[in-house]
mmCIF file of C-alpha atoms in Angstrom:
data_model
loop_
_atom_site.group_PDB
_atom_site.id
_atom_site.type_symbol
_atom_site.label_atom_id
_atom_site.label_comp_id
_atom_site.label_asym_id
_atom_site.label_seq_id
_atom_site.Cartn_x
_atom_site.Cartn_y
_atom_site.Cartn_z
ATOM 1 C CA UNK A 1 26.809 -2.994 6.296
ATOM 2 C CA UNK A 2 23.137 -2.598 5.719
ATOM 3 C CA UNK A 3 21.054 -5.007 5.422
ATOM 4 C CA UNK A 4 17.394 -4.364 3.929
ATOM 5 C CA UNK A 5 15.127 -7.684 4.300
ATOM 6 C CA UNK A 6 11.892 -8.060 2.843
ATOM 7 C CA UNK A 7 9.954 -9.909 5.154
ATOM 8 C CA UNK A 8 6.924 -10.651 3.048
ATOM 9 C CA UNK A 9 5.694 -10.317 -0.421
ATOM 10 C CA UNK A 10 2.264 -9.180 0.680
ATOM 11 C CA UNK A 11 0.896 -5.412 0.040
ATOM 12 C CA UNK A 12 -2.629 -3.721 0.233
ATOM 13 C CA UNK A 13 -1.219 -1.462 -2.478
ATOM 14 C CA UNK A 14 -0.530 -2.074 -6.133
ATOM 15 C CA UNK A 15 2.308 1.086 -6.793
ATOM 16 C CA UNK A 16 3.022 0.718 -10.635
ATOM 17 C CA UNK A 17 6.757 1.205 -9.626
ATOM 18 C CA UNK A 18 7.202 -1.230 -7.296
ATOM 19 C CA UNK A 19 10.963 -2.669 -7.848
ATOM 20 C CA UNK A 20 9.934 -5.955 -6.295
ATOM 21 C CA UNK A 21 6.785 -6.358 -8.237
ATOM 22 C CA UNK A 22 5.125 -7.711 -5.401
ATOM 23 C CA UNK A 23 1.272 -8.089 -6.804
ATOM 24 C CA UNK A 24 2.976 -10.210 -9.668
ATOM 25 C CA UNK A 25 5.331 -12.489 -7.331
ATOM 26 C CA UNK A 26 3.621 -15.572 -5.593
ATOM 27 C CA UNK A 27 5.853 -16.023 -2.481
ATOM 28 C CA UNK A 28 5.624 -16.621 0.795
ATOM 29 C CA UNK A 29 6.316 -14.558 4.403
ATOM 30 C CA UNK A 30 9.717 -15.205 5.050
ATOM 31 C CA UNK A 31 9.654 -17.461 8.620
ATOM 32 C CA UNK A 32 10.522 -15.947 11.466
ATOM 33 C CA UNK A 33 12.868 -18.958 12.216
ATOM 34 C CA UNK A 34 15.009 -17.986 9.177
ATOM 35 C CA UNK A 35 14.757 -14.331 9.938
ATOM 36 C CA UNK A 36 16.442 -15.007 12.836
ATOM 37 C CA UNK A 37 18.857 -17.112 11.034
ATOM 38 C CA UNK A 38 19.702 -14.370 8.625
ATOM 39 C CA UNK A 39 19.982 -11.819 11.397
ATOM 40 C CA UNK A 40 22.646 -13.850 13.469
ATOM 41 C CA UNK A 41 24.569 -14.619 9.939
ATOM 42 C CA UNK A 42 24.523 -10.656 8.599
ATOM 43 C CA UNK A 43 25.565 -9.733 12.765
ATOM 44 C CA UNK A 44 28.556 -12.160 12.440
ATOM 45 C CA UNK A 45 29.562 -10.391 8.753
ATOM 46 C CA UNK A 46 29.191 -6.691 10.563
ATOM 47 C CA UNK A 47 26.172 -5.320 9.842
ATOM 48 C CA UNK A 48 24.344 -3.150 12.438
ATOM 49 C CA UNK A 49 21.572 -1.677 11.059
ATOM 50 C CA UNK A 50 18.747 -3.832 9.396
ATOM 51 C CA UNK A 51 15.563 -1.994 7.174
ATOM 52 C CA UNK A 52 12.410 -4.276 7.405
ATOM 53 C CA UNK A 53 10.748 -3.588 4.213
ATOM 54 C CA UNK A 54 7.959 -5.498 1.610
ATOM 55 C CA UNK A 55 5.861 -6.048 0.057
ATOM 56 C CA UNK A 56 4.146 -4.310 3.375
ATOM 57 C CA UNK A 57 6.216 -4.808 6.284
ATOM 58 C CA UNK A 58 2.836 -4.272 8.427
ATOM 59 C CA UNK A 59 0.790 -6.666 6.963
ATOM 60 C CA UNK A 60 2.680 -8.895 9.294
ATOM 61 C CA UNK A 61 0.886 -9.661 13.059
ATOM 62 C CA UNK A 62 3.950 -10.441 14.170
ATOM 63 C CA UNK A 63 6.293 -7.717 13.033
ATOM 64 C CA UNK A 64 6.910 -7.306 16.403
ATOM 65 C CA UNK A 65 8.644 -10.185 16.552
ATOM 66 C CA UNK A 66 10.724 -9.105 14.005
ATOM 67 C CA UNK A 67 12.099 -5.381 15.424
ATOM 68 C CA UNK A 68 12.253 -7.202 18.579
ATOM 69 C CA UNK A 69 15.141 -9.667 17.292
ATOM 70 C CA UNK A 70 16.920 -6.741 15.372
ATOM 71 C CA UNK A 71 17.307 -4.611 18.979
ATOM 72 C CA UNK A 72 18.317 -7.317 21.147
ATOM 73 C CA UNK A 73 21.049 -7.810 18.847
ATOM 74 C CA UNK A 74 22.197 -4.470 19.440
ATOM 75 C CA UNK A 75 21.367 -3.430 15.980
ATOM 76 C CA UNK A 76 19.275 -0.631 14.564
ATOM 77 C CA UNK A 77 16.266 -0.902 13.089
ATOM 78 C CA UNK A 78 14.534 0.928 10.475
ATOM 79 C CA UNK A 79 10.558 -0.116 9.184
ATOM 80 C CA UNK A 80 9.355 1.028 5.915
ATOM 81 C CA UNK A 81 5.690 1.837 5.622
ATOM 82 C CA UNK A 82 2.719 2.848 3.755
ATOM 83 C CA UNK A 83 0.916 3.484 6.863
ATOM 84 C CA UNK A 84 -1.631 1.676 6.397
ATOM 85 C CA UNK A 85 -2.138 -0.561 9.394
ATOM 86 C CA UNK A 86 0.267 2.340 11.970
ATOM 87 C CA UNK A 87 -2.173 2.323 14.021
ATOM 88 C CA UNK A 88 -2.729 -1.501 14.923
ATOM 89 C CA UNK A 89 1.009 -1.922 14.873
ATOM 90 C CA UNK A 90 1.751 1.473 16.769
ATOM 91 C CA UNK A 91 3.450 -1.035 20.049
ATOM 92 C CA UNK A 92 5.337 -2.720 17.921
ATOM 93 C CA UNK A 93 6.993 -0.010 15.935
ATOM 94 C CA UNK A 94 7.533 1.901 19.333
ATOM 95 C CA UNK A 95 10.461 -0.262 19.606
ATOM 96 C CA UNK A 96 11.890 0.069 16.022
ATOM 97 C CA UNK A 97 14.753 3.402 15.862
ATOM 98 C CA UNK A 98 12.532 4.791 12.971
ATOM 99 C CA UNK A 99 9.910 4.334 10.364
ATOM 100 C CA UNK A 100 10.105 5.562 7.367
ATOM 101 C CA UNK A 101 6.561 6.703 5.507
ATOM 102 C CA UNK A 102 6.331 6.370 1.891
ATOM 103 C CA UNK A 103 4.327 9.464 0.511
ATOM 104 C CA UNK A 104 4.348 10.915 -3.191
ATOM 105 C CA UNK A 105 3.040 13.985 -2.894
ATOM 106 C CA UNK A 106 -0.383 15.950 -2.266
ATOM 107 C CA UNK A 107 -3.195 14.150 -2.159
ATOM 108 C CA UNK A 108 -4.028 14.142 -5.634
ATOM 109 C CA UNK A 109 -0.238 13.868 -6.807
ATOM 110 C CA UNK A 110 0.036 11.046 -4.535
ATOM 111 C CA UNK A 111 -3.016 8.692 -4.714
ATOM 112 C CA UNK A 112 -2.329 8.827 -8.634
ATOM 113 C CA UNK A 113 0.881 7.103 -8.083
ATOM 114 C CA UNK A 114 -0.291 5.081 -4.814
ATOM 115 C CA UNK A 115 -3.662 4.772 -5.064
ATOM 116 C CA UNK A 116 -7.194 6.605 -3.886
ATOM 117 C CA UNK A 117 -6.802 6.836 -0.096
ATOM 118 C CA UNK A 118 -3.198 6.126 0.666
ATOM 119 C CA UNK A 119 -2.218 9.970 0.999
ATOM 120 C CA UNK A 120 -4.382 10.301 3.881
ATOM 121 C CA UNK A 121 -3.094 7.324 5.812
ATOM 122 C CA UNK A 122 0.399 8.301 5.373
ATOM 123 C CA UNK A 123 -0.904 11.140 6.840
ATOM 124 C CA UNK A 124 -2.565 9.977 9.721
ATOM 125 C CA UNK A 125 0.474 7.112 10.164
ATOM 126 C CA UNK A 126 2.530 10.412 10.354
ATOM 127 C CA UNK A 127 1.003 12.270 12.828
ATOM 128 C CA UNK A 128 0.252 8.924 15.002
ATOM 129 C CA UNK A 129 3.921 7.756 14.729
ATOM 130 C CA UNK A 130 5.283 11.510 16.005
ATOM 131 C CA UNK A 131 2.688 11.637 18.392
ATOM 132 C CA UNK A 132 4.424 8.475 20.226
ATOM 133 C CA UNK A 133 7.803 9.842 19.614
ATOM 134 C CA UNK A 134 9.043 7.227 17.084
ATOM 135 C CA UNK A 135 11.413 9.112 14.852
ATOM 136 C CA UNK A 136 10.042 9.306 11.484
ATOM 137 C CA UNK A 137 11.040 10.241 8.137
ATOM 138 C CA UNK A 138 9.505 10.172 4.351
ATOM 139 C CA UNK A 139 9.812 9.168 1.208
ATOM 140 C CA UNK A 140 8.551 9.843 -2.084
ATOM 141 C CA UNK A 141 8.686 8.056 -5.680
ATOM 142 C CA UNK A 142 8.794 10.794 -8.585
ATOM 143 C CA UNK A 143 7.222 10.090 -11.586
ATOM 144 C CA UNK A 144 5.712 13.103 -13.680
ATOM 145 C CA UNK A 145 2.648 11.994 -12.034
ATOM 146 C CA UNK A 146 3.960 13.895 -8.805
ATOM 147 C CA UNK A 147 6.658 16.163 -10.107
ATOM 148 C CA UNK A 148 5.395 18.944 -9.116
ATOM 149 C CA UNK A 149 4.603 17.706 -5.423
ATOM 150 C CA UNK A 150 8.631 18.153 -4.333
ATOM 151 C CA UNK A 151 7.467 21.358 -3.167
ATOM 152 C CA UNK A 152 4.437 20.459 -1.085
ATOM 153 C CA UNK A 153 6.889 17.492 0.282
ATOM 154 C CA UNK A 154 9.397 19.691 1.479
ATOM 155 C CA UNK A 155 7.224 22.036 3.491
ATOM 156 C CA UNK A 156 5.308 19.005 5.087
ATOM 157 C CA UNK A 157 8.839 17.484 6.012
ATOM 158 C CA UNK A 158 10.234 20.837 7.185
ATOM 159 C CA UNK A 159 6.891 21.933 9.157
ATOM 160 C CA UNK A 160 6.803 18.415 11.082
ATOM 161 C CA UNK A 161 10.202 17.858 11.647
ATOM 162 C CA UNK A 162 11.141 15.487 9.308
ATOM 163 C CA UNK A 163 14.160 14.329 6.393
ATOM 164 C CA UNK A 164 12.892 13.954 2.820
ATOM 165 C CA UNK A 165 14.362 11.594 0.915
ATOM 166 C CA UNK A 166 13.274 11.918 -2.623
ATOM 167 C CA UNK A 167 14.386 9.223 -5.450
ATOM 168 C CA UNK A 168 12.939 8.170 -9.220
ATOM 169 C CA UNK A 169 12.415 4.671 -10.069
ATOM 170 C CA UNK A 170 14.080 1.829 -10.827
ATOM 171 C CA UNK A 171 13.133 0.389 -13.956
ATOM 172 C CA UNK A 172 13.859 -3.304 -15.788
ATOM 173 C CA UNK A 173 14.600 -3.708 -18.560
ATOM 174 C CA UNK A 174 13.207 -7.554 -18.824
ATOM 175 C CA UNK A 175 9.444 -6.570 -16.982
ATOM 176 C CA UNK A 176 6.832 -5.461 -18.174
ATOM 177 C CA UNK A 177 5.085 -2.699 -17.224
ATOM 178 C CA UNK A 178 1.286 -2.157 -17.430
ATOM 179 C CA UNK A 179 0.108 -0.038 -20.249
ATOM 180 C CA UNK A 180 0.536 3.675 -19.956
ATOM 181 C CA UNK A 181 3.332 3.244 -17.137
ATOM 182 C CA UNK A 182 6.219 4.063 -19.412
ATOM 183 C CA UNK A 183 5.351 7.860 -19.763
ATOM 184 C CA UNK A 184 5.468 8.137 -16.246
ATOM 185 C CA UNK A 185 9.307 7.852 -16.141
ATOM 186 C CA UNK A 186 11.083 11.041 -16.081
ATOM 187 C CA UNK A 187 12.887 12.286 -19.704
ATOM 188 C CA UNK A 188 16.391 13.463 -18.797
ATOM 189 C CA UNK A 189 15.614 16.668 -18.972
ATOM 190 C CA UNK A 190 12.933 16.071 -16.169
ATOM 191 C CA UNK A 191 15.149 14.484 -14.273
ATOM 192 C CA UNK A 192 18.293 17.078 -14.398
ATOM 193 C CA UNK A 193 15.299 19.329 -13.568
ATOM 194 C CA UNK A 194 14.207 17.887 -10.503
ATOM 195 C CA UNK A 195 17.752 17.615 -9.270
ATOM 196 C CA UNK A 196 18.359 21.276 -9.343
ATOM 197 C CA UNK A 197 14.702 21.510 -7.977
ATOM 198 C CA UNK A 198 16.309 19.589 -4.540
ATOM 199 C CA UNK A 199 19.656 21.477 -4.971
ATOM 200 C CA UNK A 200 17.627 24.741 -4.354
ATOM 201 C CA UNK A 201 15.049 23.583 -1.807
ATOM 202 C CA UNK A 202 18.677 22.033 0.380
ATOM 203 C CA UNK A 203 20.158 25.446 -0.123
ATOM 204 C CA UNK A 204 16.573 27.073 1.268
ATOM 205 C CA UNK A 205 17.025 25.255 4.477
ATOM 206 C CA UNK A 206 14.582 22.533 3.655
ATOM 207 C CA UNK A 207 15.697 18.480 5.385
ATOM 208 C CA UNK A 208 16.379 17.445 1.560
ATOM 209 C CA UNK A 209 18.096 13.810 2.927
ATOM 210 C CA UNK A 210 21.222 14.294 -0.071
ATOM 211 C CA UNK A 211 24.129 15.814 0.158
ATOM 212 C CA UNK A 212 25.281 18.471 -2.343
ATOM 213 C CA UNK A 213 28.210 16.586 -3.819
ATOM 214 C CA UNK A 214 25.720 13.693 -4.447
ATOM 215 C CA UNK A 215 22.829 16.059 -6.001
ATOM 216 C CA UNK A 216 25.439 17.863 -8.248
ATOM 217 C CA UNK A 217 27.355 14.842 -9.112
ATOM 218 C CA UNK A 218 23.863 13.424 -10.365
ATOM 219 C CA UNK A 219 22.711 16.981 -11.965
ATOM 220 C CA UNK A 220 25.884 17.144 -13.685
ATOM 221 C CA UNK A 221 25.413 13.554 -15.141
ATOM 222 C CA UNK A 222 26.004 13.100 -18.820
ATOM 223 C CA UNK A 223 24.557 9.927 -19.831
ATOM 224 C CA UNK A 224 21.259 9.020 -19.839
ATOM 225 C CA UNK A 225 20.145 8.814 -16.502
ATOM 226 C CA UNK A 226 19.304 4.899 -16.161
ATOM 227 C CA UNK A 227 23.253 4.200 -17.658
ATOM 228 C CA UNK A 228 25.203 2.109 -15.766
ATOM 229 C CA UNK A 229 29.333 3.047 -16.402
ATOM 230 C CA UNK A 230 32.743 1.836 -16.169
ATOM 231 C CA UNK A 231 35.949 4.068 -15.838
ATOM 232 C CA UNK A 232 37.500 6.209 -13.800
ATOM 233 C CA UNK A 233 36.109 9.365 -15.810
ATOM 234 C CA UNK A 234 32.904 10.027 -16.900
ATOM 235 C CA UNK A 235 32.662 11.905 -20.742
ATOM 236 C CA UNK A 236 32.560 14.854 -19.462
ATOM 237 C CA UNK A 237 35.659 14.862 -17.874
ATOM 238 C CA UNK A 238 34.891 14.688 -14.074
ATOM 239 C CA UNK A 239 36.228 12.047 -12.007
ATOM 240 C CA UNK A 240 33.678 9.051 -11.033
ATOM 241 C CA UNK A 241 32.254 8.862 -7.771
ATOM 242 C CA UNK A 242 33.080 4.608 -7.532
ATOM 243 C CA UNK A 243 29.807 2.523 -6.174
ATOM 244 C CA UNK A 244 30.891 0.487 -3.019
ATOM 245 C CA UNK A 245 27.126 -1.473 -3.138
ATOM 246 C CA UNK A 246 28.859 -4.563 -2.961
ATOM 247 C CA UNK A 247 30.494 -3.353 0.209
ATOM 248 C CA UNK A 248 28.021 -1.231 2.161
ATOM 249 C CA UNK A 249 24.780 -3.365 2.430
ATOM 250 C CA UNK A 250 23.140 -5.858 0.766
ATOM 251 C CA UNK A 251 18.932 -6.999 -0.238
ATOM 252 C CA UNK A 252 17.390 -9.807 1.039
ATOM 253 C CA UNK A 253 14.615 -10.906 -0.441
ATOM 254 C CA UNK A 254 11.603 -12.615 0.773
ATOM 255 C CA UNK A 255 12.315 -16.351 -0.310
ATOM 256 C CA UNK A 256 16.258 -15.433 1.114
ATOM 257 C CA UNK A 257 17.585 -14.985 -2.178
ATOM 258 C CA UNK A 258 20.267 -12.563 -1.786
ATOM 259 C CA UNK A 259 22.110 -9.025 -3.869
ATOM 260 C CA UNK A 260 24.319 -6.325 -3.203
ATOM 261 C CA UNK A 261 22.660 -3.124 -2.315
ATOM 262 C CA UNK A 262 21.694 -1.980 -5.693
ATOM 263 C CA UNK A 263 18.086 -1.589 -7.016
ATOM 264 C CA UNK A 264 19.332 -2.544 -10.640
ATOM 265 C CA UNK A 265 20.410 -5.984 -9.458
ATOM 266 C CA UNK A 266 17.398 -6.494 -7.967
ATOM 267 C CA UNK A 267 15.990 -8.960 -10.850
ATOM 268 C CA UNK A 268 18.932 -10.840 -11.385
ATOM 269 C CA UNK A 269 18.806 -14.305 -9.741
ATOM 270 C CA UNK A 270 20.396 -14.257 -6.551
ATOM 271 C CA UNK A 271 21.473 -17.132 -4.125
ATOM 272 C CA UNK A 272 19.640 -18.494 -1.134
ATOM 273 C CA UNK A 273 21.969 -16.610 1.583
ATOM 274 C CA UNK A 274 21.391 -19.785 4.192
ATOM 275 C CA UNK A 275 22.568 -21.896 1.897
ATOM 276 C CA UNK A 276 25.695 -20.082 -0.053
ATOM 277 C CA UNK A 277 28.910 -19.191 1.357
ATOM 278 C CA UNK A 278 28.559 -15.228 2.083
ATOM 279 C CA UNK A 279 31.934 -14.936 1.932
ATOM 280 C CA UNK A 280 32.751 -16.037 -1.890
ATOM 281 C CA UNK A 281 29.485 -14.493 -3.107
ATOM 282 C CA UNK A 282 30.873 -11.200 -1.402
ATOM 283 C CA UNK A 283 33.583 -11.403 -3.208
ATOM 284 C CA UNK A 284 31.990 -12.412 -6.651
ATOM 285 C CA UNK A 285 30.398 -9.073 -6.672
ATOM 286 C CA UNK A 286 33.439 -6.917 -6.364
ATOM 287 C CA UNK A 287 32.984 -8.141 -10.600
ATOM 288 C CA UNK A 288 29.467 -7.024 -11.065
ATOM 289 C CA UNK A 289 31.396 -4.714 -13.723
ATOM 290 C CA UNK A 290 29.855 -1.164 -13.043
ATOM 291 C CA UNK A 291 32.037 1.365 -12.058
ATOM 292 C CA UNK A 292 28.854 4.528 -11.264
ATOM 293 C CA UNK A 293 25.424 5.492 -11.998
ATOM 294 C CA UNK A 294 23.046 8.514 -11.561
ATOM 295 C CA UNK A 295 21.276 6.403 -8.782
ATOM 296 C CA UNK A 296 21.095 9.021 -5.805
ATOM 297 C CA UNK A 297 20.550 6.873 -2.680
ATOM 298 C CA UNK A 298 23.719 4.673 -4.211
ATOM 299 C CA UNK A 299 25.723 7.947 -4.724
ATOM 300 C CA UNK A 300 24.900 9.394 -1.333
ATOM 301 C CA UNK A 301 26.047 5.666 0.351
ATOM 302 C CA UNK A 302 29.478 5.373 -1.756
ATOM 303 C CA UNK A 303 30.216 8.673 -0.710
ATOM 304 C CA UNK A 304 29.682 7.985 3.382
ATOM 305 C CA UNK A 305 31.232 4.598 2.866
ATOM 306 C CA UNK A 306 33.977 6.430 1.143
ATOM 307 C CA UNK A 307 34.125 9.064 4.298
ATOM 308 C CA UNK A 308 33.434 12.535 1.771
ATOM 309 C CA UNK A 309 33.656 14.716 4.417
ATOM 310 C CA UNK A 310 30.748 16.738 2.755
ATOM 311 C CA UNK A 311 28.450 13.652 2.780
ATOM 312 C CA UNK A 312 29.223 12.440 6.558
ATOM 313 C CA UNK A 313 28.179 15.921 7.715
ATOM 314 C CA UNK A 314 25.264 15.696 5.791
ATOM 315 C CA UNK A 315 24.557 12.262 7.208
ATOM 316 C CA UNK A 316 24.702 13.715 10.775
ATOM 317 C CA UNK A 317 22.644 17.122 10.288
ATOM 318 C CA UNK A 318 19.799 14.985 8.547
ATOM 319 C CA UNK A 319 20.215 11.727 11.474
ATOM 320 C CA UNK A 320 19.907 14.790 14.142
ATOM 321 C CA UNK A 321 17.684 17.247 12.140
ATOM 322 C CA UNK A 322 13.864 17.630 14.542
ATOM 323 C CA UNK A 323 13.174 21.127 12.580
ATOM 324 C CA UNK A 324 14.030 24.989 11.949
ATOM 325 C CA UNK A 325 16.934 25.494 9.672
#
């Protein structure tokens, strides 16, 4: 089980797709003392690797702390990052198994999306995090905005030794979005698009982080792409790939309000996870009622979780992948 914690609300950015919505939520850092708390009660249920995320993970002087707790347990740990403040947390993240660098695209591509200046801190957090050996990755947010930065993203992730993971947003259907941030989201056709875009960049020996089943299975989808379904079949006639979210992580949020490891449920009200029984909310959301979506990163999971023998030897070439082909 996974378990991604944000650890504060906080963020120097203001990305208009931000599924937490951080510059509109008023909450506080989650305590370190409950951190801990949460860590111990996530260990007991199983999980083993742990992604620190925000808000701005960094923001925090004492993030330290945090990746500190997660390793003695003998668990992974994973930091997401705009890069921002790398370089005055460098010691601290030299403990963490890897960091993961949010950037959209080239400069222009991606400051649209993340705002003027951020592309060249991710780039500089890049080149400072590899420089001290911390295993590092990316990730980008498509919107048309940076559409036609996949290629740009590739190369830089090829060239420095690093997996590209490569996802659209989630959107809600109950928040509202500044004006003009609608025609940002990918049309379907857009989307299929930029599937087959990855599909051929994978097959050209680029570190595309999805596996083919998961790429076609989402090229191939024939609903709109934001549908959630149920059934075993999908219209089309091919069988459903079955989301396990409920069973192979769960979100944490800042104020310890807990979900299953889905973006979409990421609005609905959750429980305090010190103060439920994680045991009978487990099981409550074995009835969520979806059965698959077009969501890549949950496609790519169910299928590991699931042991697709396609997908798990993905999952090791990209874990192992440093470079060349």
């Amino acid at each position: 089980m996974i378990a991604n914690i944000l650890i504060t609300n906080r963020c120097n950015l203001r990305c208009f797709y931000c599924y937490p919505d951080s510059f509109n939520r008023a909450l506080e850092d989650m305590p370190l003392a409950d951190f801990k708390r949460i860590i111990d009660l996530v260990h007991a249920k199983g999980s083993r690797v742990v992604v620190l995320l925000g808000g701005e993970p960094l923001i925090r002087k004492d993030i330290g702390e945090f990746i500190g707790y997660v390793r003695a347990k003998g668990m992974a740990c994973e930091v997401v990052t705009n890069g921002f403040f790398v370089p005055q947390r460098l010691d601290a993240l030299k403990n963490a198994d890897s960091v993961c660098v949010s950037i959209d695209g080239d400069e222009e591509a991606n400051d649209k999306n993340r705002g003027k200046g951020s592309f060249r801190k991710a780039m500089e957090a890049i080149e400072l995090l590899q420089a001290s050996g911390i295993h590092t990755r990316i990730k980008a947010v498509i919107t048309r905005n940076n559409l036609r930065s996949i290629d740009f993203l590739a190369r830089l992730a090829r060239e420095r030794g690093m997996v590209l993971m490569a996802i659209i947003p989630t959107t809600y259907e109950d928040r509202v979005y500044p004006d003009g941030v609608a025609a940002q989201w990918l049309s379907q056709e857009e989307y299929r698009a930029f599937v087959i875009k990855l599909i051929g960049l994978k097959k050209d020996g680029y570190p595309i982080f999805h596996s083919y089943r998961a790429l076609r299975y989402c090229r191939d989808w024939p609903y709109p792409y934001d549908e959630i379904v149920t059934g075993k079949r999908l219209k089309n006639g091919a069988r459903a790939i079955p989301c396990t979210a409920w069973e192979y992580g769960i979100f944490i949020d800042v104020d310890g309000r807990f979900f299953m490891s889905c973006l979409k449920t990421f609005d609905i009200q959750g429980r305090k996870i010190l103060e439920t029984d994680f045991d009978d909310w487990w099981i409550s959301q074995r009835r969520f009622g979806c059965t698959t979506c077009a969501l890549l990163p949950n496609i790519e999971k169910s299928l590991v979780y699931n042991m697709h023998p396609g997908a798990l030897w993905n999952m090791v070439r990209m874990a192992l992948w440093r470079g060349g082909r």
